[in-house]
Structures are given as C-alpha cells and as structure tokens.
Amino acid sequence: MKILTVVGARPQFIKASAVSRAAREVAGMQEVLVHTGQHYDANMSQVFFDELEIPAPARHLGIGSGGHGAQTGQMLAAIEEVLLAEQPDCVLVYGDTNSTLAGALAAAKLHIPIAHVEAGLRSFNRRMPEEVNRVLTDHASSLLFAPTDVAVRNLVHEGIPAGQVFQVGDVMFDTALFFGQKAQAQSQVLSRLGVQSGQYVLASIHRAENTDVPERLAAIVDGLRRVAEQYRVVLPLHPRTQKVLQEAGWLDALSERVLVCPPVGYLDMVQLERNAQLILTDSGGVQKEAYFYEVPCVTLRDETEWVELVESGWNALTPPVSGEVIAARVQERVGSRGAPGQLYGAGDSARQIVQVIRDHL
C-alpha cells in the first residue's frame, strides 16, 4: 500500500512525525512525503524534519508564501502532478492549512481516497481561513480521524456517515510523550535565552485574525508590554508577525520590554512550553501542548476549536480587545490549574490511524 502524505506547516510536521513512524513499522506500507513549502524558513521547516526524525520529503514543491487563492491554486496544480506520477492508494492530510485543502482537492478530483487527521474541529467562524479549509477537507475525505468526542459530534451533525469517522485521540499527544524527555535532555534554550524554569511567560502570535487587524495587533503589543512589567516574557517571533510589526513600527517598542527571538525548533519550543509559568498564544497546537505539559494557557482569540480545554479550566479565551484586558487575564491565570483528566487519548493515536487505513483501504 502506498500512502502519499501532504504537509507544509510546522503543526503538520509534528503530527506527521508520529504517523510516519507508525507507518514505517507496518510491512508493505510505503509512504511518499510531499512538502508543499508553505513554511519554508529553515527555523519553521528543516529544523523540524531534523529533530522529529522525519525522512526527507520525496517531493518538495517550493510553493512558498502568497495570497490564499494563489497559494492554494499553485499547490493544487503541483500536487495533482505528483499524484498522477505516484498513483497512491490514499492521500493523507493534516489539520487546516492551505496545504491540507490543496492536497484534499487534488486527491478528490482524481478519485483517490483521502484520510484527514484532526477532522471535525470547528470554531464556527467562517471568516477564519482555517475553518473553511477544515470543513471542506472533512467533506471531501473518506476516512476522518477525530481527536475528541466533540469533533465526532460535529461531523455527525454535518451528515458525515458514521462509518467514515474514527475517534483516535490526538497524534500531537503521541509526539509530546515521545519527545518530551528528549527535549529536557538536549535543549539548551533556557540558558541560551537567559531565562529560568517557571520564571517567564511564553508568547506565540501568528494567526491572521490577530496580525492582520491593526486594532487587535495593537492590543496584543500593548498587552505583552504590560505583562512584561510583572513577568519575563519570551516571544519566538513568527516571520509573518515580525514583518507586520516592522511595517507598523511596533517591533522596537515591543522589544524594549519583551525578549523577542527568532522562531525555535520543536525541541526548544517543547522545553520553553514545559518550563513556562503561563503560555499566551493564538495557536491551536500550542494550546494543546500547554495542556500536555500542565501549563495554564491564555488564548488570544474570540473562539477556539479546542473547546474541551476551556471547559476543563486549562485554557482561558481572551479576545484581544485591549492591552489592559490581556494583562489582567494573565495575572488571573498565573498559577492556575484545570481539572485532571485525559482529553486526547492514551498516546497511541498514530498506531490507530495506520491500522484503520490498512484495514479500510
């Protein structure tokens, strides 16, 4: 059996590492890894392949950045050529990026079964490009791997046949368990940045709903500066966020109080997350990683697809309406804990996914 896996962004590299590892353990299963190039900066791409022990991509499409339509269209055309050449039995896609949608559409047009990892997540905000991508991908897919009960209910409500939906837990939890101790042993990021365990707030900002709306981004900058009056704040800066901040003239003011650094690799990010006193983010993946490492999280969004983290008390949604609101929420959440439990499976999601693909296709 030949599986063609489409990835393009940091969260997908993390998820794919677990499933690729499980696929390599199955006799007769071949994986062809295709990297669209959506994340092309070395700190956002190659370092993850190195650290996560992912084989080099068989195809690197080199699409790069661009507007949503142009980027998705270029990916669609390029992936179609690869599919025609490789003739896979299944196309495997992850999450909710433009790479995800392009891979699913290309496969659907060629009548190749699609397996979607992280299916069923919904923010119910169609203004988010991620929401559109995940909904369309789910409805084009043959096998839908849902991480939670809520995700399964969303799919059933939308009319997806129950026989196509499989609740398998979250592959990011597999990866967190596999690499958590490795990060502790190998990462030197705390000493390199001059911070101490439990003595800083980790921030991560990259979503378009925040970076591309000046009022929201201004509130986040003000909020980070206010938080930095009480706590050390570490901000590994996404390239797109850095570009927007520079164009707005806010980067220097932010750097006066906040420890701004380039993007970090997976092991370094895990180490920063594990040792933070609080995580402040708009990333879906980082919300979960905060929970995996039992660190309180404040999410700077109006809604989240990971509703169980809010309901269990590990995450607090905080729309970035002002710097004062952000700083107050951080102060409130430092030292807090959510309810105990195992929300995302037992760490064997990748094995379940590979088993289902083998049995059904």
Coordinates of N, CA, C and O in Angstrom, one line a residue, residues 70-157:
A70 N -3.9 32.3 -4.6 CA -2.8 32.0 -5.4 C -2.0 30.8 -4.8 O -1.6 29.9 -5.5
Q71 N -1.8 30.8 -3.5 CA -1.0 29.8 -2.9 C -1.7 28.4 -3.0 O -1.1 27.4 -3.4
T72 N -3.0 28.4 -2.7 CA -3.7 27.1 -2.8 C -3.8 26.6 -4.2 O -3.7 25.4 -4.5
G73 N -4.0 27.5 -5.2 CA -4.0 27.1 -6.6 C -2.7 26.5 -7.1 O -2.7 25.5 -7.8
Q74 N -1.6 27.2 -6.7 CA -0.3 26.6 -7.1 C -0.1 25.2 -6.5 O 0.4 24.3 -7.1
M75 N -0.5 25.1 -5.2 CA -0.3 23.8 -4.6 C -1.2 22.7 -5.2 O -0.7 21.6 -5.5
L76 N -2.4 23.1 -5.6 CA -3.3 22.2 -6.2 C -2.8 21.6 -7.5 O -2.8 20.4 -7.7
A77 N -2.3 22.5 -8.3 CA -1.7 22.1 -9.6 C -0.5 21.2 -9.4 O -0.3 20.2 -10.1
A78 N 0.4 21.6 -8.5 CA 1.6 20.8 -8.3 C 1.4 19.5 -7.7 O 2.0 18.5 -8.0
I79 N 0.4 19.4 -6.7 CA 0.1 18.1 -6.0 C -0.5 17.2 -7.1 O -0.3 16.0 -7.0
E80 N -1.4 17.7 -7.9 CA -2.0 16.9 -8.9 C -1.0 16.2 -9.8 O -1.1 15.0 -10.1
E81 N 0.1 16.9 -10.2 CA 1.1 16.3 -11.0 C 1.8 15.1 -10.2 O 2.1 14.1 -10.8
V82 N 2.0 15.4 -8.9 CA 2.7 14.3 -8.1 C 1.8 13.1 -8.0 O 2.2 12.0 -8.1
L83 N 0.5 13.3 -7.8 CA -0.5 12.2 -7.7 C -0.5 11.4 -8.9 O -0.6 10.2 -8.9
L84 N -0.5 12.1 -10.1 CA -0.6 11.3 -11.3 C 0.7 10.5 -11.5 O 0.6 9.4 -12.1
A85 N 1.8 11.0 -11.0 CA 3.1 10.3 -11.2 C 3.2 9.1 -10.2 O 3.7 8.0 -10.5
E86 N 2.7 9.3 -9.0 CA 2.9 8.3 -7.9 C 1.8 7.3 -7.8 O 2.0 6.2 -7.3
Q87 N 0.6 7.7 -8.2 CA -0.6 6.8 -8.2 C -0.7 6.1 -6.8 O -0.7 4.9 -6.6
P88 N -0.9 6.9 -5.7 CA -1.0 6.3 -4.4 C -2.4 5.7 -4.2 O -3.4 6.0 -4.9
D89 N -2.5 4.9 -3.1 CA -3.7 4.3 -2.7 C -4.5 5.2 -1.8 O -5.7 5.0 -1.7
C90 N -3.9 6.2 -1.2 CA -4.5 7.1 -0.3 C -3.7 8.3 -0.1 O -2.5 8.3 -0.3
V91 N -4.4 9.5 0.0 CA -3.7 10.7 0.3 C -4.0 11.1 1.8 O -5.2 11.1 2.2
L92 N -3.0 11.3 2.6 CA -3.1 11.7 4.0 C -2.8 13.1 4.2 O -1.8 13.6 3.8
V93 N -3.8 13.9 4.8 CA -3.6 15.3 5.1 C -3.8 15.6 6.6 O -4.5 14.8 7.2
Y94 N -3.3 16.7 7.0 CA -3.4 17.0 8.4 C -3.9 18.4 8.6 O -3.5 19.4 8.0
G95 N -4.8 18.6 9.6 CA -5.1 19.9 10.1 C -6.0 20.8 9.2 O -6.9 20.3 8.6
D96 N -5.5 22.0 9.0 CA -6.4 23.0 8.5 C -5.7 24.1 7.6 O -6.3 25.2 7.5
T97 N -4.6 23.8 7.1 CA -3.8 24.8 6.3 C -4.2 24.8 4.8 O -4.9 23.9 4.4
N98 N -3.7 25.7 4.1 CA -3.9 25.7 2.6 C -3.3 24.4 2.0 O -3.9 23.9 1.0
S99 N -2.2 23.9 2.6 CA -1.7 22.7 2.1 C -2.6 21.5 2.3 O -2.8 20.6 1.4
T100 N -3.4 21.5 3.4 CA -4.4 20.5 3.7 C -5.5 20.5 2.6 O -5.8 19.5 2.0
L101 N -6.0 21.7 2.4 CA -7.1 21.8 1.4 C -6.6 21.4 0.0 O -7.3 20.7 -0.7
A102 N -5.5 21.9 -0.4 CA -4.9 21.6 -1.7 C -4.7 20.1 -1.9 O -5.1 19.6 -3.0
G103 N -4.2 19.5 -0.9 CA -4.0 18.0 -1.0 C -5.3 17.3 -1.2 O -5.4 16.3 -2.0
A104 N -6.3 17.7 -0.4 CA -7.6 17.0 -0.4 C -8.3 17.3 -1.8 O -8.9 16.3 -2.3
L105 N -8.3 18.5 -2.3 CA -8.9 18.8 -3.5 C -8.3 18.0 -4.7 O -8.9 17.5 -5.6
A106 N -6.9 18.0 -4.7 CA -6.2 17.3 -5.8 C -6.6 15.8 -5.8 O -6.8 15.2 -6.8
A107 N -6.6 15.2 -4.6 CA -7.0 13.8 -4.5 C -8.4 13.6 -4.9 O -8.7 12.6 -5.6
A108 N -9.3 14.4 -4.4 CA -10.8 14.3 -4.7 C -11.0 14.3 -6.2 O -11.8 13.5 -6.8
K109 N -10.3 15.2 -6.9 CA -10.5 15.3 -8.4 C -10.1 14.1 -9.1 O -10.6 13.8 -10.2
L110 N -9.1 13.4 -8.5 CA -8.6 12.2 -9.2 C -9.2 10.9 -8.6 O -8.7 9.8 -8.8
H111 N -10.2 11.0 -7.7 CA -10.9 9.9 -7.1 C -10.0 9.0 -6.3 O -10.1 7.8 -6.3
I112 N -9.0 9.7 -5.6 CA -8.1 8.9 -4.6 C -8.7 9.1 -3.2 O -9.0 10.3 -2.8
P113 N -8.8 8.1 -2.5 CA -9.3 8.2 -1.1 C -8.5 9.1 -0.2 O -7.2 9.2 -0.4
I114 N -9.1 9.9 0.6 CA -8.5 10.9 1.4 C -8.7 10.6 2.9 O -9.8 10.3 3.3
A115 N -7.6 10.6 3.6 CA -7.6 10.4 5.1 C -7.2 11.7 5.8 O -6.2 12.3 5.5
H116 N -8.1 12.2 6.6 CA -7.9 13.5 7.3 C -7.6 13.4 8.8 O -8.5 12.9 9.5
V117 N -6.4 13.7 9.2 CA -6.1 13.6 10.6 C -6.4 15.0 11.2 O -6.0 16.0 10.7
E118 N -7.1 15.0 12.3 CA -7.6 16.1 13.1 C -8.9 16.6 12.4 O -9.1 17.8 12.3
A119 N -9.7 15.7 12.1 CA -11.0 16.0 11.5 C -12.0 16.4 12.6 O -11.9 16.1 13.7
G120 N -13.0 17.2 12.1 CA -14.2 17.5 13.0 C -14.0 18.7 13.9 O -14.9 19.1 14.6
L121 N -12.9 19.4 13.9 CA -12.7 20.6 14.7 C -13.5 21.7 14.1 O -13.4 21.9 12.9
R122 N -14.1 22.5 14.9 CA -14.9 23.6 14.4 C -14.8 24.8 15.4 O -15.0 24.7 16.6
S123 N -14.5 26.0 14.9 CA -14.6 27.2 15.6 C -15.9 27.9 15.3 O -16.3 28.8 16.1
F124 N -16.6 27.5 14.2 CA -17.8 28.1 13.8 C -17.7 29.5 13.4 O -18.6 30.3 13.5
N125 N -16.5 29.9 13.0 CA -16.2 31.2 12.5 C -15.6 31.1 11.0 O -14.5 30.8 10.8
R126 N -16.5 31.3 10.1 CA -16.1 31.1 8.7 C -15.3 32.2 8.1 O -14.8 32.1 7.0
R127 N -15.0 33.2 8.9 CA -14.1 34.2 8.5 C -12.6 33.8 8.6 O -11.7 34.4 8.0
M128 N -12.4 32.7 9.4 CA -11.1 32.2 9.5 C -10.8 31.3 8.3 O -11.6 30.3 8.1
P129 N -9.7 31.5 7.6 CA -9.4 30.6 6.5 C -9.2 29.1 7.0 O -9.5 28.2 6.3
E130 N -8.7 28.9 8.2 CA -8.5 27.6 8.7 C -9.9 26.9 8.9 O -9.9 25.6 8.6
E131 N -10.9 27.6 9.2 CA -12.2 26.9 9.4 C -12.8 26.5 8.0 O -13.3 25.4 7.9
V132 N -12.6 27.3 7.0 CA -13.0 26.9 5.7 C -12.2 25.7 5.2 O -12.8 24.7 4.6
N133 N -10.9 25.7 5.4 CA -10.1 24.6 5.0 C -10.5 23.3 5.6 O -10.6 22.3 5.0
R134 N -10.8 23.3 6.9 CA -11.0 22.1 7.6 C -12.4 21.5 7.3 O -12.6 20.3 7.1
V135 N -13.4 22.4 7.1 CA -14.7 22.0 6.7 C -14.7 21.3 5.3 O -15.3 20.2 5.1
L136 N -14.1 22.0 4.4 CA -14.1 21.5 3.0 C -13.3 20.1 3.0 O -13.7 19.2 2.3
T137 N -12.2 20.1 3.7 CA -11.4 18.9 3.7 C -12.2 17.7 4.3 O -12.2 16.6 3.8
D138 N -12.9 17.9 5.4 CA -13.7 16.9 6.0 C -14.7 16.3 5.0 O -14.9 15.1 4.9
H139 N -15.4 17.2 4.3 CA -16.5 16.7 3.4 C -15.9 16.1 2.1 O -16.7 15.5 1.4
A140 N -14.6 16.2 1.9 CA -14.1 15.5 0.7 C -13.4 14.2 1.1 O -13.1 13.4 0.2
S141 N -13.3 14.0 2.4 CA -12.5 12.8 2.9 C -13.3 11.5 3.0 O -14.5 11.5 3.2
S142 N -12.5 10.4 2.9 CA -13.1 9.1 3.0 C -13.0 8.6 4.4 O -13.9 7.9 4.9
L143 N -11.8 8.9 5.1 CA -11.6 8.4 6.4 C -11.3 9.7 7.3 O -10.4 10.5 6.9
L144 N -12.0 9.9 8.3 CA -11.9 11.1 9.1 C -11.5 10.7 10.6 O -12.2 10.0 11.3
F145 N -10.3 11.2 10.9 CA -9.7 10.8 12.2 C -9.9 12.0 13.2 O -9.3 13.0 13.1
A146 N -10.9 11.8 14.1 CA -11.3 12.9 15.0 C -10.6 12.7 16.4 O -10.5 11.6 16.9
P147 N -10.1 13.8 16.9 CA -9.3 13.7 18.2 C -10.2 13.6 19.4 O -9.7 13.1 20.5
T148 N -11.4 14.1 19.4 CA -12.3 14.2 20.6 C -13.7 13.8 20.3 O -14.2 13.7 19.2
D149 N -14.5 13.7 21.4 CA -15.9 13.4 21.3 C -16.6 14.6 20.6 O -17.5 14.4 19.8
V150 N -16.2 15.8 20.9 CA -16.8 17.0 20.3 C -16.6 17.0 18.8 O -17.5 17.3 18.0
A151 N -15.4 16.6 18.4 CA -15.1 16.6 16.9 C -16.0 15.5 16.2 O -16.5 15.8 15.1
V152 N -16.2 14.4 16.9 CA -17.1 13.3 16.3 C -18.5 13.9 16.2 O -19.2 13.7 15.2
R153 N -19.0 14.5 17.2 CA -20.4 15.1 17.2 C -20.5 16.1 16.1 O -21.6 16.2 15.4
N154 N -19.5 16.9 15.9 CA -19.6 17.9 14.8 C -19.7 17.3 13.4 O -20.5 17.7 12.6
L155 N -19.0 16.2 13.2 CA -19.0 15.5 11.9 C -20.4 14.8 11.7 O -21.0 14.9 10.6
V156 N -20.9 14.2 12.7 CA -22.2 13.5 12.7 C -23.3 14.6 12.4 O -24.2 14.3 11.5
H157 N -23.2 15.7 13.1 CA -24.2 16.8 12.9 C -24.2 17.3 11.4 O -25.2 17.7 10.9

